[in-house]
Tab-separated table of C-alpha atoms in Angstrom:
chain	number	residue	atom	x	y	z
A	18	PRO	CA	26.521	1.076	-0.398
A	19	THR	CA	24.068	0.662	2.439
A	20	GLY	CA	23.108	3.028	4.971
A	21	GLY	CA	22.003	6.753	5.192
A	22	GLU	CA	22.271	10.016	6.850
A	23	LEU	CA	20.812	11.186	10.131
A	24	THR	CA	20.412	14.869	10.689
A	25	VAL	CA	20.036	16.536	14.192
A	26	ASP	CA	18.871	19.955	14.725
A	27	VAL	CA	19.262	21.076	18.213
A	28	VAL	CA	16.962	23.954	18.894
A	29	GLY	CA	17.306	24.768	22.472
A	30	VAL	CA	16.790	23.860	26.151
A	31	ARG	CA	14.535	24.816	29.052
A	32	ASN	CA	13.825	24.799	32.663
A	33	LEU	CA	17.461	23.419	33.555
A	34	PRO	CA	18.268	23.049	37.033
A	35	THR	CA	20.818	24.956	39.051
A	36	VAL	CA	24.049	23.357	40.262
A	37	GLY	CA	25.385	23.586	43.787
A	38	GLN	CA	23.672	23.831	47.034
A	39	GLY	CA	22.271	26.853	49.079
A	40	ASN	CA	24.267	29.991	48.516
A	41	GLU	CA	26.444	28.277	46.038
A	42	ALA	CA	23.797	27.310	43.661
A	43	LYS	CA	24.114	28.830	40.247
A	44	HIS	CA	22.776	28.174	36.783
A	45	MET	CA	24.804	25.838	34.692
A	46	ASP	CA	26.564	26.631	31.462
A	47	PRO	CA	24.534	24.083	29.106
A	48	VAL	CA	25.897	22.337	26.084
A	49	VAL	CA	24.049	19.627	24.391
A	50	LEU	CA	25.763	16.411	23.255
A	51	VAL	CA	24.503	14.345	20.478
A	52	ILE	CA	25.976	10.815	20.175
A	53	LEU	CA	25.763	7.831	17.901
A	54	GLY	CA	28.093	5.118	18.560
A	55	ASP	CA	31.664	6.742	18.195
A	56	GLN	CA	30.196	9.507	16.373
A	57	ALA	CA	29.524	12.603	18.716
A	58	HIS	CA	28.879	16.285	18.302
A	59	THR	CA	28.598	19.038	20.818
A	60	THR	CA	26.831	22.503	20.822
A	61	MET	CA	28.489	25.805	21.688
A	62	PRO	CA	27.977	26.507	25.326
A	63	LYS	CA	25.577	28.993	26.823
A	64	PHE	CA	26.559	30.672	29.946
A	65	GLN	CA	24.501	31.005	33.205
A	66	ALA	CA	21.479	29.827	31.545
A	67	THR	CA	18.272	27.978	32.556
A	68	ASN	CA	16.862	28.525	28.913
A	69	ALA	CA	18.952	28.618	25.842
A	70	THR	CA	18.549	28.572	21.966
A	71	TYR	CA	21.108	26.810	19.883
A	72	ASN	CA	19.765	26.289	16.546
A	73	GLU	CA	22.861	24.016	15.508
A	74	GLN	CA	22.751	21.129	13.135
A	75	PHE	CA	24.855	17.970	13.105
A	76	LYS	CA	24.844	15.090	10.598
A	77	PHE	CA	25.735	11.339	11.366
A	78	THR	CA	26.566	8.804	8.781
A	79	LEU	CA	24.266	5.671	9.127
A	80	THR	CA	25.270	2.029	8.475
A	81	GLU	CA	23.486	-1.286	8.993
A	82	ARG	CA	25.615	-1.659	12.316
A	83	ASP	CA	23.748	1.389	13.519
A	84	VAL	CA	20.301	-0.100	13.246
A	85	GLY	CA	20.343	-1.500	16.731
A	86	LYS	CA	21.858	1.445	18.456
A	87	ARG	CA	20.329	4.537	20.178
A	88	LEU	CA	20.898	8.258	19.357
A	89	MET	CA	21.663	9.874	22.579
A	90	VAL	CA	20.831	13.564	23.175
A	91	GLN	CA	22.503	14.742	26.312
A	92	VAL	CA	22.477	18.052	28.443
A	93	ALA	CA	25.462	18.872	30.451
A	94	SER	CA	27.310	21.782	31.910
A	95	LYS	CA	30.491	22.945	29.979
A	96	GLY	CA	33.399	21.277	31.597
A	97	ASN	CA	31.535	18.367	32.945
A	98	GLU	CA	30.345	16.733	29.941
A	99	ARG	CA	31.234	13.232	31.310
A	100	ASN	CA	28.368	13.668	33.800
A	101	PRO	CA	25.311	14.887	31.924
A	102	VAL	CA	22.419	16.342	33.869
A	103	GLY	CA	20.175	14.380	31.891
A	104	GLN	CA	19.460	12.637	28.353
A	105	VAL	CA	16.799	11.357	25.828
A	106	ASN	CA	17.419	8.218	23.843
A	107	PHE	CA	16.118	7.676	20.405
A	108	PRO	CA	16.194	4.159	18.974
A	109	ILE	CA	17.703	4.351	15.525
A	110	LYS	CA	15.417	1.522	14.097
A	111	LYS	CA	12.168	3.571	15.120
A	112	LEU	CA	13.693	6.688	13.649
A	113	LEU	CA	14.186	5.017	10.390
A	114	GLN	CA	10.720	3.779	10.494
A	115	VAL	CA	9.028	7.194	10.928
A	116	GLY	CA	11.537	9.326	9.186
A	117	GLU	CA	11.271	12.423	11.230
A	118	VAL	CA	10.545	13.331	14.812
A	119	GLN	CA	10.555	16.829	16.520
A	120	GLY	CA	9.397	18.588	19.544
A	121	TRP	CA	10.350	19.149	23.230
A	122	TYR	CA	11.507	16.126	25.125
A	123	HIS	CA	12.000	15.789	28.774
A	124	ILE	CA	15.460	14.848	29.807
A	125	LYS	CA	15.961	11.820	32.364
A	126	ASP	CA	18.859	10.710	34.711
A	127	ASP	CA	20.328	7.369	34.130
A	128	GLN	CA	17.768	5.810	36.350
A	129	GLY	CA	14.994	6.995	34.086
A	130	VAL	CA	13.747	9.641	36.451
A	131	GLU	CA	12.639	12.913	34.640
A	132	ILE	CA	14.801	16.048	35.751
A	133	ARG	CA	13.030	19.028	37.063
A	134	GLY	CA	14.628	22.122	36.828
A	135	TYR	CA	14.375	25.832	37.569
A	136	ASP	CA	11.293	27.998	36.944
A	137	PRO	CA	12.034	31.658	36.462
A	138	LYS	CA	8.606	32.680	36.931
A	139	SER	CA	8.411	31.227	40.382
A	140	GLY	CA	12.006	31.475	41.180
A	141	LEU	CA	11.860	27.807	42.402
A	142	ASN	CA	14.183	24.862	41.578
A	143	GLN	CA	12.654	21.415	40.835
A	144	ALA	CA	9.300	23.270	39.727
A	145	SER	CA	9.286	22.337	35.860
A	146	HIS	CA	10.503	19.722	33.684
A	147	ALA	CA	13.750	20.073	32.121
A	148	ALA	CA	13.570	19.634	28.340
A	149	VAL	CA	15.557	19.677	25.146
A	150	LYS	CA	13.894	20.534	21.684
A	151	VAL	CA	15.316	18.783	18.670
A	152	VAL	CA	14.232	17.994	15.028
A	153	ILE	CA	15.714	14.533	13.846
A	154	ARG	CA	15.446	13.440	10.311
A	155	CYS	CA	16.383	10.080	8.700
A	156	LYS	CA	17.356	9.692	5.131
A	157	THR	CA	18.383	6.069	3.753
A	158	ASP	CA	19.719	5.355	0.406
A	159	GLY	CA	16.853	2.880	-0.205
A	160	SER	CA	18.820	-0.327	0.907
A	161	ALA	CA	18.736	0.156	4.642
A	162	PRO	CA	15.645	-0.283	6.681
A	163	GLY	CA	13.299	2.550	6.958
A	164	PRO	CA	10.974	4.630	4.418
A	165	SER	CA	11.969	4.078	0.853
A	166	ALA	CA	13.174	6.891	-1.201
A	167	SER	CA	9.990	6.702	-3.231
A	168	ALA	CA	7.560	6.635	-0.420
A	169	GLY	CA	9.394	9.169	1.738
A	170	PRO	CA	8.384	9.665	5.570
A	171	LEU	CA	5.248	8.334	6.798
A	172	ALA	CA	2.376	10.475	6.352
A	173	PRO	CA	1.106	12.163	9.478
A	174	GLN	CA	-1.981	10.204	9.477
A	175	ASP	CA	-0.029	6.877	9.554
A	176	GLN	CA	2.266	7.996	12.299
A	177	PRO	CA	1.456	6.982	15.926
A	178	GLN	CA	-0.981	9.555	17.215
A	179	ALA	CA	-0.305	11.119	20.587
A	180	GLY	CA	-2.271	13.207	22.730
A	181	ILE	CA	-2.698	14.339	26.377
A	182	GLY	CA	-5.796	12.446	27.513
A	183	VAL	CA	-8.130	15.426	28.103
A	184	VAL	CA	-11.825	15.742	27.234
A	185	TRP	CA	-12.639	19.352	26.394
A	186	SER	CA	-15.979	21.190	26.800
A	187	VAL	CA	-16.842	24.169	24.758
A	188	ALA	CA	-18.538	27.323	26.623
A	189	ASN	CA	-18.685	31.022	26.997
A	190	GLY	CA	-18.176	31.914	23.347
A	191	ASN	CA	-16.437	28.824	22.200
A	192	ARG	CA	-13.809	28.819	24.900
A	193	LEU	CA	-12.202	25.393	25.694
A	194	TYR	CA	-12.339	24.141	29.260
A	195	VAL	CA	-11.053	20.861	30.742
A	196	GLU	CA	-14.116	18.750	31.362
A	197	ALA	CA	-12.891	15.349	32.256
A	198	PHE	CA	-9.613	13.019	31.888
A	199	ALA	CA	-9.024	9.772	30.200
A	200	ASN	CA	-8.295	6.722	32.462
A	201	VAL	CA	-4.793	7.151	31.780
A	202	SER	CA	-4.149	11.042	31.311
A	203	ALA	CA	-0.712	12.853	30.522
A	204	GLY	CA	-2.544	15.972	31.087
A	205	GLN	CA	-3.831	15.180	34.524
A	206	GLU	CA	-0.373	13.695	35.811
A	207	ALA	CA	1.132	16.908	34.476
A	208	GLY	CA	-1.173	19.034	36.788
A	209	MET	CA	-3.920	20.055	34.767
A	210	LEU	CA	-7.332	20.466	36.615
A	211	LYS	CA	-10.946	20.117	35.678
A	212	GLY	CA	-12.168	23.656	34.804
A	213	ASP	CA	-8.907	24.840	33.499
A	214	GLU	CA	-9.426	27.013	30.269
A	215	LEU	CA	-6.948	26.718	27.479
A	216	VAL	CA	-5.507	29.822	26.515
A	217	ALA	CA	-2.484	28.940	24.402
A	218	VAL	CA	-0.395	26.006	23.052
A	219	ASN	CA	3.378	26.275	22.829
A	220	GLY	CA	3.200	29.859	23.295
A	221	ALA	CA	0.623	30.574	20.387
A	222	SER	CA	-2.667	32.012	21.815
A	223	ILE	CA	-5.862	30.164	20.468
A	224	ILE	CA	-7.922	33.397	21.305
A	225	ARG	CA	-7.696	35.928	18.604
A	226	ARG	CA	-7.790	39.639	19.156
A	227	ASP	CA	-11.634	39.801	18.451
A	228	GLY	CA	-12.142	37.445	21.411
A	229	SER	CA	-13.060	34.564	19.138
A	230	VAL	CA	-11.266	31.380	19.353
A	231	VAL	CA	-9.365	29.114	16.865
A	232	ALA	CA	-11.383	26.257	15.360
A	233	PHE	CA	-11.532	23.226	17.664
A	234	ASP	CA	-9.927	20.920	15.027
A	235	GLU	CA	-6.942	23.275	14.666
A	236	VAL	CA	-6.357	23.337	18.440
A	237	VAL	CA	-6.428	19.432	18.453
A	238	LYS	CA	-3.733	19.472	15.778
A	239	MET	CA	-1.909	21.925	17.880
A	240	ILE	CA	-1.814	19.742	20.955
A	241	THR	CA	-1.242	16.409	19.283
A	242	GLY	CA	2.211	15.357	18.023
A	243	PRO	CA	4.921	12.689	18.090
A	244	VAL	CA	4.798	10.108	21.060
A	245	GLY	CA	7.179	11.273	23.861
A	246	SER	CA	7.348	14.981	22.605
A	247	VAL	CA	6.224	17.903	24.916
A	248	VAL	CA	3.519	20.231	24.465
A	249	GLU	CA	3.457	23.467	26.613
A	250	LEU	CA	-0.086	24.458	27.374
A	251	THR	CA	-0.884	27.948	28.901
A	252	LEU	CA	-4.107	27.633	31.191
A	253	ASN	CA	-6.234	30.225	32.963
A	254	ARG	CA	-6.999	29.039	36.406
A	255	ASN	CA	-9.390	30.996	38.422
A	256	GLY	CA	-8.025	34.172	36.880
A	257	SER	CA	-4.339	33.101	37.092
A	258	SER	CA	-2.018	32.143	34.273
A	259	VAL	CA	-0.716	28.642	34.559
A	260	VAL	CA	1.908	27.208	32.240
A	261	ILE	CA	2.104	23.291	32.083
A	262	PRO	CA	4.402	21.156	29.835
A	263	VAL	CA	2.737	17.724	29.027
A	264	THR	CA	4.429	14.717	27.482
A	265	ARG	CA	2.344	13.355	24.748
A	266	ARG	CA	1.187	9.864	24.989
A	267	SER	CA	-0.038	7.400	22.405
A	268	VAL	CA	-3.942	7.459	22.036
A	269	PRO	CA	-6.162	5.032	20.274
A	270	LYS	CA	-7.273	5.889	16.739
A	271	THR	CA	-10.710	6.809	16.482
C-alpha cells in the first residue's frame, strides 16, 4: 500500500475577534475544524472565549491523491462552521518533506488578510493577531513522497531557518535590546521598536531570578522556529510591558 498518516494536535486559539456590532458584540464560541479533502474533524466547542485550550488530536489517512492537496485548519463559531472566521492552509507536499511543523499561526480570511482580534489587556478589538496553535506530523510508509522511514524527519539544521529580522545589542548586564532591523523585518512590521528590551519569549522569561540573562544562543533558539509560525515576545518599552506576536520568516543561513 502507498500513503501514510497525518496527525494534527490542536493545542489552542488566542486573540479571537468578537462577533456582532456595538452593544450586540460578544465573544464567540470557538471551534477548530481540521479538513483534508473529504476527511474532517472538529474540536469540542469553547464558550464565550477569546483564548481557548483544546489539546485534541486528530488523525488522517494519506494517499498519493492527497499529495497535491492542502490541510485546512479553520476557526469558526459554534453553529456557524460554514463561515469560518479565518484559517491556515498547509500544503501536504511540504508537510511530507519536513515531517513536522508546530507553533502559533495567524489565521487569515478568504482574501488572505490576517484576522485581528480582541486583546483582553487593552479591552480593544482588532488589537492583536488571531492565531491557532497546532502540531502537525506526517508519517509515511516509505513509498509515498516525504522522509523515508530510516531517515525520519529532517534534522532541525536542515529545515528552513525562520527568524524575525532583528539585530540585538547586549548592555546593562547582558540585557538584550533591539539595535536595528533587517531590510525586511517581521519584528519591525509587527510593531517592535529600536531600544525595546526583550524580557520573555512565548511567556518564558529570559531573565533569571538573580537578574542574570539566559545565554544569547539559547535566546536565539527560542526565537527561531518553523516558517510561518508565531513567536510571542514580551518587551520592556520605557518601563511598560508590551507583548507582540511576530510571524517568523525565512532568513539566509549564515
